[in-house]
CSV table of C-alpha atoms in Angstrom, one decimal:
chain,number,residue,atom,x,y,z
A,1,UNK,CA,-9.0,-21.2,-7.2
A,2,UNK,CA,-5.2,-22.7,-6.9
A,3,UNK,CA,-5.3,-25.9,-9.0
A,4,UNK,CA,-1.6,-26.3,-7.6
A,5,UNK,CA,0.6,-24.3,-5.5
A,6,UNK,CA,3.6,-22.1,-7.3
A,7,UNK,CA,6.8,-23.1,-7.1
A,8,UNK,CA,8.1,-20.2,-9.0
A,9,UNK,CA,6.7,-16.7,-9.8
A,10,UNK,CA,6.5,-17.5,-13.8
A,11,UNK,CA,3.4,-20.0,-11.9
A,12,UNK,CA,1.9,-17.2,-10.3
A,13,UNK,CA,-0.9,-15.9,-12.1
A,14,UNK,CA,-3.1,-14.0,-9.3
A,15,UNK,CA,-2.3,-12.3,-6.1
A,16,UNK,CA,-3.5,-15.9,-3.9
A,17,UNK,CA,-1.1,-17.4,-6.2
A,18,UNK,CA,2.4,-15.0,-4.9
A,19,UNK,CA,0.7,-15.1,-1.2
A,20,UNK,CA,1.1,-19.0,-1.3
A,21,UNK,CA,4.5,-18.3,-2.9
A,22,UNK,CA,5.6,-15.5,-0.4
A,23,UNK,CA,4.3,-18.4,2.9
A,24,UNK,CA,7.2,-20.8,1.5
A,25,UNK,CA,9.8,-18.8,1.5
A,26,UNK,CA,9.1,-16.2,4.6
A,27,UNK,CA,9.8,-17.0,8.4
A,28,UNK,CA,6.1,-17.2,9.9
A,29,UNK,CA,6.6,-13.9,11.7
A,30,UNK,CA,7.6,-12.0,9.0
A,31,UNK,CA,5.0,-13.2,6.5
A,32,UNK,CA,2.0,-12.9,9.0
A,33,UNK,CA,3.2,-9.7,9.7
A,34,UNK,CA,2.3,-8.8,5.8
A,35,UNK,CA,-1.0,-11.5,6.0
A,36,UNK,CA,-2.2,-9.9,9.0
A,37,UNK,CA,-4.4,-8.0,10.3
A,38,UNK,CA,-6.8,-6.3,13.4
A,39,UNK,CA,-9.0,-8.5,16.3
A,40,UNK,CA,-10.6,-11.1,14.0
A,41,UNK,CA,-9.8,-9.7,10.9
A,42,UNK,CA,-13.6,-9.3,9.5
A,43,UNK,CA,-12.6,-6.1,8.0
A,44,UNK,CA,-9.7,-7.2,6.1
A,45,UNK,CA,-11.6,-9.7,4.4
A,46,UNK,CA,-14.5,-7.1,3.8
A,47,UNK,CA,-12.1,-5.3,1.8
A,48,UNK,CA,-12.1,-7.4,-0.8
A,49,UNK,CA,-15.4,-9.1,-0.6
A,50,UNK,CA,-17.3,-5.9,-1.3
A,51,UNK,CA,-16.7,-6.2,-4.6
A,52,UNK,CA,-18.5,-9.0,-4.8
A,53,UNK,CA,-21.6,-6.5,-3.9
A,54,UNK,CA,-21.2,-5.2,-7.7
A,55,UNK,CA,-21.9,-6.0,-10.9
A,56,UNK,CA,-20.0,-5.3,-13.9
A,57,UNK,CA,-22.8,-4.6,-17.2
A,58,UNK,CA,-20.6,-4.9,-20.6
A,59,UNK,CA,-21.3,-3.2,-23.7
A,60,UNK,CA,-20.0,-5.5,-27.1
A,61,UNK,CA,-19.3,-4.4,-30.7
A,62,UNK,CA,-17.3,-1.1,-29.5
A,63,UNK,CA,-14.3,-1.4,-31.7
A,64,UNK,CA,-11.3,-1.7,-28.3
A,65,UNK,CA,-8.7,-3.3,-30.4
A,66,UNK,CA,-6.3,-0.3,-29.0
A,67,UNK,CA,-7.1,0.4,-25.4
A,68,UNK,CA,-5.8,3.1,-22.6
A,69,UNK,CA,-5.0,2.4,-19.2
A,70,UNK,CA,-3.4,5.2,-17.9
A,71,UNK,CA,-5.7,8.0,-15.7
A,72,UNK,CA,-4.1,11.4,-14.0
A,73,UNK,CA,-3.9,11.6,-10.2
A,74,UNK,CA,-2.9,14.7,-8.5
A,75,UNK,CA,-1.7,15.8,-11.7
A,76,UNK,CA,0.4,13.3,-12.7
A,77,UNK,CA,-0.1,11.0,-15.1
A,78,UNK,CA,0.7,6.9,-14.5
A,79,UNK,CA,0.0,4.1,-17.3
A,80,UNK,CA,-2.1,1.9,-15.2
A,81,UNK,CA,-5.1,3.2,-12.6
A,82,UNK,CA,-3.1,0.7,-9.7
A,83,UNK,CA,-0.2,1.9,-7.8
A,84,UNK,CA,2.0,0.6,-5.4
A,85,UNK,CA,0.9,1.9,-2.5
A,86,UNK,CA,3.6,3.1,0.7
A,87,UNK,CA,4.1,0.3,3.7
A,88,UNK,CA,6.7,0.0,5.9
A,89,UNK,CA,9.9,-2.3,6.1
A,90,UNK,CA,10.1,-3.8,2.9
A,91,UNK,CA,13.7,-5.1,3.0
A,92,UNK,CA,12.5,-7.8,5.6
A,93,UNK,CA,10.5,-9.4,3.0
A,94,UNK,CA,13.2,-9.3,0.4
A,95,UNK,CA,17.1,-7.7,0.6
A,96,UNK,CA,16.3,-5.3,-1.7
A,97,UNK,CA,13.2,-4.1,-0.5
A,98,UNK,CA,11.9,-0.5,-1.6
A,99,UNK,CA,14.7,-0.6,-4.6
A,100,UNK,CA,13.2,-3.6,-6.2
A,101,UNK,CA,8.9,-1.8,-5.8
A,102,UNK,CA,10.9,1.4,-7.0
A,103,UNK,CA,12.4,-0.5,-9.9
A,104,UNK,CA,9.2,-2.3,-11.6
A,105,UNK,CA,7.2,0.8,-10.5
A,106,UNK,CA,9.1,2.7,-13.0
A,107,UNK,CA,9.1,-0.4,-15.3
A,108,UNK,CA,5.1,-0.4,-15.9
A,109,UNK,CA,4.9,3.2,-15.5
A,110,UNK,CA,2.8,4.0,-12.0
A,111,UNK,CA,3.3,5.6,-9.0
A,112,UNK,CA,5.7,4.5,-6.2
A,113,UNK,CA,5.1,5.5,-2.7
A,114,UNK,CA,7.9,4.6,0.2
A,115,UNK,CA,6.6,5.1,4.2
A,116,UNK,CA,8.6,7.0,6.9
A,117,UNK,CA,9.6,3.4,8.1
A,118,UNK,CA,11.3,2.8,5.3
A,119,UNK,CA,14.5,0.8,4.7
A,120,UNK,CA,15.7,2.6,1.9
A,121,UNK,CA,16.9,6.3,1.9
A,122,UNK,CA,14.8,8.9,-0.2
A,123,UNK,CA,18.1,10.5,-1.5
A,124,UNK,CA,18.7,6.8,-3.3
A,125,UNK,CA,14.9,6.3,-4.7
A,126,UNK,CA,16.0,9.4,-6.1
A,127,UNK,CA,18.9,8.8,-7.7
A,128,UNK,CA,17.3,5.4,-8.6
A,129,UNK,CA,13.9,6.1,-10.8
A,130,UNK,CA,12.1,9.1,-12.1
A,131,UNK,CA,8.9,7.9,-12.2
A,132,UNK,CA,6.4,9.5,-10.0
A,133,UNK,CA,6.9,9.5,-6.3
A,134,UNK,CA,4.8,9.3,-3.1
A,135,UNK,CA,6.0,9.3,0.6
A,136,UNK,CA,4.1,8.3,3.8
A,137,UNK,CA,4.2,10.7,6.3
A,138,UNK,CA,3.7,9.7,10.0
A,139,UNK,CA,3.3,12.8,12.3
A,140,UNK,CA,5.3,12.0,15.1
A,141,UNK,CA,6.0,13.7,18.8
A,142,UNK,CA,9.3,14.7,17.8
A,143,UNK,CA,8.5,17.8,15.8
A,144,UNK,CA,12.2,18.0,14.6
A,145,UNK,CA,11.9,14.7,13.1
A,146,UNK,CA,8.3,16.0,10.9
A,147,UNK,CA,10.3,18.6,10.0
A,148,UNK,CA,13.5,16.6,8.7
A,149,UNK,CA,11.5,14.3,7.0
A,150,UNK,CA,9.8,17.5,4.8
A,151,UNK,CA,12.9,18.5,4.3
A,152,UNK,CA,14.1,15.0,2.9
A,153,UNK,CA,11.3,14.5,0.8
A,154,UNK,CA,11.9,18.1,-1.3
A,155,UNK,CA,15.8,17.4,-1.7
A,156,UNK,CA,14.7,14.0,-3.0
A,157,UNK,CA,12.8,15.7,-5.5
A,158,UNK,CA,9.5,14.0,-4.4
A,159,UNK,CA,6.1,15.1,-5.9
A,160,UNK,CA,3.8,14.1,-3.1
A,161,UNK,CA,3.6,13.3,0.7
A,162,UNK,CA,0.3,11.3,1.5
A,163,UNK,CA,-0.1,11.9,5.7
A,164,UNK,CA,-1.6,8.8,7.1
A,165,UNK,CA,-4.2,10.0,10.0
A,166,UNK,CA,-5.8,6.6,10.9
A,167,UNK,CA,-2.9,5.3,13.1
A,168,UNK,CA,-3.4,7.4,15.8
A,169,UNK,CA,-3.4,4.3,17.9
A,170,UNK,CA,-1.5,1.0,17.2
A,171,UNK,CA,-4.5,-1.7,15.8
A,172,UNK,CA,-4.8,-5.2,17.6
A,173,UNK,CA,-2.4,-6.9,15.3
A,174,UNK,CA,-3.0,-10.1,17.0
A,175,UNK,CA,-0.9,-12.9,14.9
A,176,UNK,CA,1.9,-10.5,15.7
A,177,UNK,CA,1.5,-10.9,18.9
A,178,UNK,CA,1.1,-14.7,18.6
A,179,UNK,CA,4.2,-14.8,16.3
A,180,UNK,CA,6.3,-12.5,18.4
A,181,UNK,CA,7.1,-10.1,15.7
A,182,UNK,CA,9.7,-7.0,16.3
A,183,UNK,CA,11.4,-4.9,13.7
A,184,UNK,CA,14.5,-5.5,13.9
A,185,UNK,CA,12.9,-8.9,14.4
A,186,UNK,CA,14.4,-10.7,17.6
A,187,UNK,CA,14.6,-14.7,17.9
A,188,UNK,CA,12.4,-16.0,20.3
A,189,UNK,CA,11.5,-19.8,21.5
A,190,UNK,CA,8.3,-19.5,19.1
A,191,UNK,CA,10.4,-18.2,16.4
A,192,UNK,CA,13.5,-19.7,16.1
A,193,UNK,CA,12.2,-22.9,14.3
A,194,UNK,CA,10.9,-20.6,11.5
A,195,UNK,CA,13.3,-19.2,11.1
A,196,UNK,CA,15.9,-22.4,11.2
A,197,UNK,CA,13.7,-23.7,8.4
A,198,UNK,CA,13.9,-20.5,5.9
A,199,UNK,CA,18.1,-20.2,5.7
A,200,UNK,CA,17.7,-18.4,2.8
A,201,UNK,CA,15.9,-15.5,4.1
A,202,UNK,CA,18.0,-15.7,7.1
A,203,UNK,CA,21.4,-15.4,5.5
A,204,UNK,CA,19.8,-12.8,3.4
A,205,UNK,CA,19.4,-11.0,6.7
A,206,UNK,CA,22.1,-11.7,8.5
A,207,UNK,CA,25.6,-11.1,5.7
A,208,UNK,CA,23.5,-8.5,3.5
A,209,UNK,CA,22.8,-5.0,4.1
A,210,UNK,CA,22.4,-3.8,7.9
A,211,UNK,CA,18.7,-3.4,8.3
A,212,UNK,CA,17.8,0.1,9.3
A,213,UNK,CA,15.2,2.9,9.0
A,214,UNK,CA,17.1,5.7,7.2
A,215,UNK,CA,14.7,8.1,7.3
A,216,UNK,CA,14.6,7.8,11.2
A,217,UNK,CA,17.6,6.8,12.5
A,218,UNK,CA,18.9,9.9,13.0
A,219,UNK,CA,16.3,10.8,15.4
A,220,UNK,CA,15.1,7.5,17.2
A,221,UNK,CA,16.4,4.1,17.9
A,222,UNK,CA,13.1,2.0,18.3
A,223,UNK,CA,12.6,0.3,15.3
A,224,UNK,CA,15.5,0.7,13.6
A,225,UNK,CA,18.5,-0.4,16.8
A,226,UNK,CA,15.8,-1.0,19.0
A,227,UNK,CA,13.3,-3.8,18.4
A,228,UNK,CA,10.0,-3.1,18.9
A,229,UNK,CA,6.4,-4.0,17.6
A,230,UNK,CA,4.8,-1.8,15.4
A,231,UNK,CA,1.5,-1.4,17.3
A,232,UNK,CA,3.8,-0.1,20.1
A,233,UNK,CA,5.8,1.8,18.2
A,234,UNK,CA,2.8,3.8,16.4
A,235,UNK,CA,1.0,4.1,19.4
A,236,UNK,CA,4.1,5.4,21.4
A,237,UNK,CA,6.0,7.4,19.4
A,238,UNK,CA,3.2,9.2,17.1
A,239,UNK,CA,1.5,12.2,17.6
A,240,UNK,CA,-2.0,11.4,19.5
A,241,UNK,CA,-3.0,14.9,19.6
A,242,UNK,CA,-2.6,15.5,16.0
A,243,UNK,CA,-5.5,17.2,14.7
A,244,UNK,CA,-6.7,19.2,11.1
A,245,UNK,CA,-4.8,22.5,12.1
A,246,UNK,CA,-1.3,20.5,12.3
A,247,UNK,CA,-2.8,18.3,9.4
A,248,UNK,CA,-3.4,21.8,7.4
A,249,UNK,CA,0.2,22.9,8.9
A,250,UNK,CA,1.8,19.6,7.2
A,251,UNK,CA,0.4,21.0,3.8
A,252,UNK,CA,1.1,24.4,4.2
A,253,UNK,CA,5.3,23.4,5.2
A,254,UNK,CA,5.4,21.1,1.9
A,255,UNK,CA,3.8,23.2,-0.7
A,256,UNK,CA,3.4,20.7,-3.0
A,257,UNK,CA,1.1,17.8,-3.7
A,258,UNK,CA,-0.7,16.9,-1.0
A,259,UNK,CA,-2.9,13.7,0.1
A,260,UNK,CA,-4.9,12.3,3.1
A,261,UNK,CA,-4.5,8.4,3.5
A,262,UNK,CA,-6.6,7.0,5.8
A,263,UNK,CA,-10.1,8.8,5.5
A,264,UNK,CA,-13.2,6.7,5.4
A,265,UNK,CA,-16.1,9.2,6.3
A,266,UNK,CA,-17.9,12.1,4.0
A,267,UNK,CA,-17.2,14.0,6.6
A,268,UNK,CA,-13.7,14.0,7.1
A,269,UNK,CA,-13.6,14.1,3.0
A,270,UNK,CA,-15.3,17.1,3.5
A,271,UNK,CA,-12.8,18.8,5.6
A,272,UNK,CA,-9.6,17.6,3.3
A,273,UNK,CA,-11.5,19.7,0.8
A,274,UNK,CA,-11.1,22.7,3.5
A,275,UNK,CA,-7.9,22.4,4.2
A,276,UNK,CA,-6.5,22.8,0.2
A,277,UNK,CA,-5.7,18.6,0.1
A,278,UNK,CA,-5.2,17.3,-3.8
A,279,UNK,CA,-6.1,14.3,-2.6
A,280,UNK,CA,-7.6,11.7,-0.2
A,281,UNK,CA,-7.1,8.0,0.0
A,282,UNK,CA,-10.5,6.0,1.4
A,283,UNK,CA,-8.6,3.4,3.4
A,284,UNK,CA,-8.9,1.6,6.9
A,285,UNK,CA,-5.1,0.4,6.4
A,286,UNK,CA,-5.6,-3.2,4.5
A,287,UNK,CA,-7.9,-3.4,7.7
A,288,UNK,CA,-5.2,-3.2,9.9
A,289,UNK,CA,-6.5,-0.9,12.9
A,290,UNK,CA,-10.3,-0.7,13.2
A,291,UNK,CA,-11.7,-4.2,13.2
A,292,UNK,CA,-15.5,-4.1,12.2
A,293,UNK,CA,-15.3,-0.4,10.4
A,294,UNK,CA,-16.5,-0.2,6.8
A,295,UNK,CA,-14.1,-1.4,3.3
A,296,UNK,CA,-13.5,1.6,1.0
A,297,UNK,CA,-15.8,0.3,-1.6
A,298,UNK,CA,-18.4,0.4,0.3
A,299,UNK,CA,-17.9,4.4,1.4
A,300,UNK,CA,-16.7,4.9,-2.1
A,301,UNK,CA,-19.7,6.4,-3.8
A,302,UNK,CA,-20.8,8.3,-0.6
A,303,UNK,CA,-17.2,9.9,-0.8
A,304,UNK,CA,-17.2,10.8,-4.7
A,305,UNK,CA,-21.0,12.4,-4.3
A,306,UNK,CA,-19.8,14.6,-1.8
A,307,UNK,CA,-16.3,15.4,-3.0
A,308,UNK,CA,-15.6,13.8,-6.1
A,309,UNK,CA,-15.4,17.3,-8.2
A,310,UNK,CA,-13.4,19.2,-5.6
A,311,UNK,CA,-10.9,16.2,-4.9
A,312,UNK,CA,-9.2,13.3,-6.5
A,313,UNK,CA,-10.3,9.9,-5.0
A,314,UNK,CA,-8.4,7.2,-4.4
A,315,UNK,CA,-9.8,3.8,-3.9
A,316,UNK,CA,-7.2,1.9,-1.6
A,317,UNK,CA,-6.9,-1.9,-0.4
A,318,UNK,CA,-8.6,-4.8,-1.1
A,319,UNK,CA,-7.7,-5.0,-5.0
A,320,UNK,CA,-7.3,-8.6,-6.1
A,321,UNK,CA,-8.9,-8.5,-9.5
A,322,UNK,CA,-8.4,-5.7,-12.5
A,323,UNK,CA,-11.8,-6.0,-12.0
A,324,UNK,CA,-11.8,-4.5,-8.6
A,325,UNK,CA,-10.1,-1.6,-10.3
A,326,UNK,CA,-12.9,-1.1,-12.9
A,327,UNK,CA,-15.6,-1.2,-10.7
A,328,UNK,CA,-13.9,1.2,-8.5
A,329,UNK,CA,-13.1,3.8,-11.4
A,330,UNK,CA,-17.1,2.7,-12.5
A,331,UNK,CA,-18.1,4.2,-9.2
A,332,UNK,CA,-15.9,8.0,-9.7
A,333,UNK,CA,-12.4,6.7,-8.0
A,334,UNK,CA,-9.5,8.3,-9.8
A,335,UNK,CA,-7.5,5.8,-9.7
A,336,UNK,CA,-6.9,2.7,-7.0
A,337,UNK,CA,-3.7,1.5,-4.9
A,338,UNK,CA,-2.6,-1.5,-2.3
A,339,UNK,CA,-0.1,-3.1,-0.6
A,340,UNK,CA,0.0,-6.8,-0.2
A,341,UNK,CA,-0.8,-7.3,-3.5
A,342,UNK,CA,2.8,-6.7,-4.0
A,343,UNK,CA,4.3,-7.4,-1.1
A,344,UNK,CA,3.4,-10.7,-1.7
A,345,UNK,CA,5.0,-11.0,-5.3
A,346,UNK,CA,8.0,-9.1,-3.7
A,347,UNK,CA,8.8,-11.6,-1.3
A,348,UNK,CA,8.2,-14.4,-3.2
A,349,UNK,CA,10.7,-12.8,-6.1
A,350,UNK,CA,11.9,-9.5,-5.4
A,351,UNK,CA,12.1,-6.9,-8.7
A,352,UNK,CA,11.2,-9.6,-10.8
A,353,UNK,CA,7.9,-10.8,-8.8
A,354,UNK,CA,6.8,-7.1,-8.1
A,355,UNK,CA,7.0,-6.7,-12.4
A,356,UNK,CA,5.1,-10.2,-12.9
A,357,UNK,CA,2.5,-9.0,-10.5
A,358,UNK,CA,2.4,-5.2,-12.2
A,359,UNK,CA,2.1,-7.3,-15.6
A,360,UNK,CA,-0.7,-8.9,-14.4
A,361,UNK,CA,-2.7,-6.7,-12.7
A,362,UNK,CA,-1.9,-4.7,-16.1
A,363,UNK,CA,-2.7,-7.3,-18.6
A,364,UNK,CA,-6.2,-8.0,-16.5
A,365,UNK,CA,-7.5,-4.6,-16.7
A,366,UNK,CA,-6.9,-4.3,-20.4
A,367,UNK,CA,-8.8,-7.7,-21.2
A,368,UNK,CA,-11.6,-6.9,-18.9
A,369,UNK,CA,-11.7,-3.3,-20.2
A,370,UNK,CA,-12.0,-5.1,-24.1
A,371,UNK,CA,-14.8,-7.6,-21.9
A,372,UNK,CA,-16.3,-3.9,-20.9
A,373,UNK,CA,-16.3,-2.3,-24.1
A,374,UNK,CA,-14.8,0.1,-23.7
A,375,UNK,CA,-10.9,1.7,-24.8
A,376,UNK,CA,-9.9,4.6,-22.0
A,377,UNK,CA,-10.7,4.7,-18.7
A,378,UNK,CA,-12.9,7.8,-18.9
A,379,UNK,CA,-15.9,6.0,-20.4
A,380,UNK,CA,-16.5,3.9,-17.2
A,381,UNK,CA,-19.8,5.2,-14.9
A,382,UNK,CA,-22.1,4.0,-12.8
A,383,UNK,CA,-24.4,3.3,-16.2
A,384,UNK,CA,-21.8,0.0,-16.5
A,385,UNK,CA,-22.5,-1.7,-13.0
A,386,UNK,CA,-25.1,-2.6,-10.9
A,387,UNK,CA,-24.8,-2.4,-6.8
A,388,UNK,CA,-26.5,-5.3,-5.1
């Protein structure tokens, strides 16, 4: 509960606390852009209230004056079990964008993913951090572009492509609709006040950096010369018949590590199994396309059950608390991941806001796991909560 709204990002203690931050200073369209979600938005608030479904049960006298945070996903090992998970246009929330969730990435030690509507090139994440890497792969029509954007991610010296397979479709983003949002965004009659009254993000816009999509420009113009909304952009210019053979296909062309974002059924966690995936992420896209379908937590123990020894598990969206995060690695997640989380801290104070969100998330988890009793990660199970 807010006791007072932040007026700087040294006040922000919780996520609520950078969204109320990130409302001041973003033009309405761009920040319900990040706020919103799909229809009436029951499943978006799901995601987070399912946590509410499960208790925590602490042990005491266990000796954690020294605890561990970090856990290994897909090989790789990150200091804290919450990473920053890929989403799309980040330099129209903050000039810097991808360089500045890159930069404290690094800083705390976790994984950095970037999507394939990104506004920063892969060649400069790159040359710009060495901590572990992640890119968002859309499967479009254009089979060149699939291919380019392989070939981009293993000259950049990436160590994982996640394909996203639950935006066959364009969701029902309805405030964007409302709010007239376009990327490049476009002034309209709703607009223009809004974005009158935030000069500072507008000049931002307007005298810094061209806005683009580097790692499509070279093969489309909507998006990145061409405005357009991203419900009609993913459901126009992705692949609709994609399927598990191109899925499998995808793998088989990168040869590295390889994850599934977007899964929510046993089923389908099943089948990532049989096509050689590393990994699976349990997400409905911060709730984002399928109004009314079930929050990761929720499908999270079905999931592990069925796959948790064959696969790593990643819990995704939803995560306010770090006690979200130990409840989800209670349940068999590997680790956990999420986007407005810091999307909120990055428009509200670019590098600097993404680190203070990262140290908090960071400084929670290690309290609550000295609340828990317990000092790595490992020694969380099901024995330590209680589903209700």
């Amino acid at each position: 509960m807010n006791f007072k709204y932040p007026k700087s990002i040294s006040d922000c203690r919780n996520v609520n606390d950078f969204r109320h931050l990130a409302k001041s200073k973003l033009p309405a369209p761009i920040f319900h852009y990040i706020d919103g979600a799909a229809d009436d938005e029951i499943t978006y608030r799901r995601n987070t209230k399912a946590y509410e479904k499960c208790d925590l049960i602490p042990n005491v006298l266990a000796g954690v004056e020294d605890v561990d945070t970090s856990v290994e996903i897909m090989g790789m090992k990150i200091d804290i079990p919450m990473f920053c998970s890929p989403t799309a246009l980040q330099r129209l929330f903050h000039y810097d964008g991808e360089r500045a969730v890159a930069k404290a990435a690094e800083q705390y030690g976790t994984l950095f993913g970037i999507s394939s509507l990104g506004t920063v090139s892969l060649k400069e994440i790159d040359k710009t951090i060495s901590t572990p890497k992640m890119f968002q792969f859309y499967c479009h029509k254009d089979k060149g572009l699939n291919d380019a954007m392989i070939e981009m991610c293993r000259e950049a010296n990436f160590d994982a492509i996640a394909l996203t397979v639950d935006t066959i479709t364009g969701g029902n983003r309805e405030r964007d609709l409302w709010t007239g949002f376009t990327t490049p965004p476009k002034l309209t009659p709703q607009s223009l006040i809004s974005f009158a009254l935030h000069p500072s993000w507008s000049l931002n816009y307007l005298f810094r950096e061209q806005f683009s999509l580097p790692q499509l420009e070279e093969h489309i113009n909507k998006g990145s010369n061409v405005a357009v909304s991203i419900g009609d952009y993913l459901s126009t210019m992705l692949d609709q018949s994609m399927d598990w053979k191109d899925a499998e296909e995808i793998r088989n062309k990168w040869g590295k590590k390889f994850c599934l974002k977007g899964v929510m059924s046993v089923e389908d966690a099943k089948r990532a199994v049989d096509i050689g995936a590393d990994a699976i992420m349990i997400s409905n896209h911060g709730g984002r396309q399928l109004d009314g379908s079930i929050s990761p937590f929720e499908q999270l123990a079905d999931i592990v059950d069925a796959v948790g020894d064959k696969i790593d598990v990643i819990c995704d969206g939803g995560i306010r608390r770090g006690t979200h995060i130990l409840k989800a690695l209670s349940v068999g997640a590997k680790a956990c991941s999420g986007g407005r989380w810091y999307l909120y801290a990055l428009a509200a104070g670019g590098q600097p806001g993404v680190e203070k969100a990262i140290a908090n998330m960071k400084n929670e988890i290690e309290r609550d796991m000295k609340l828990m009793g317990i000092t790595k990660l490992s020694q969380l199970s099901r024995k330590n909560i209680k589903l209700r």
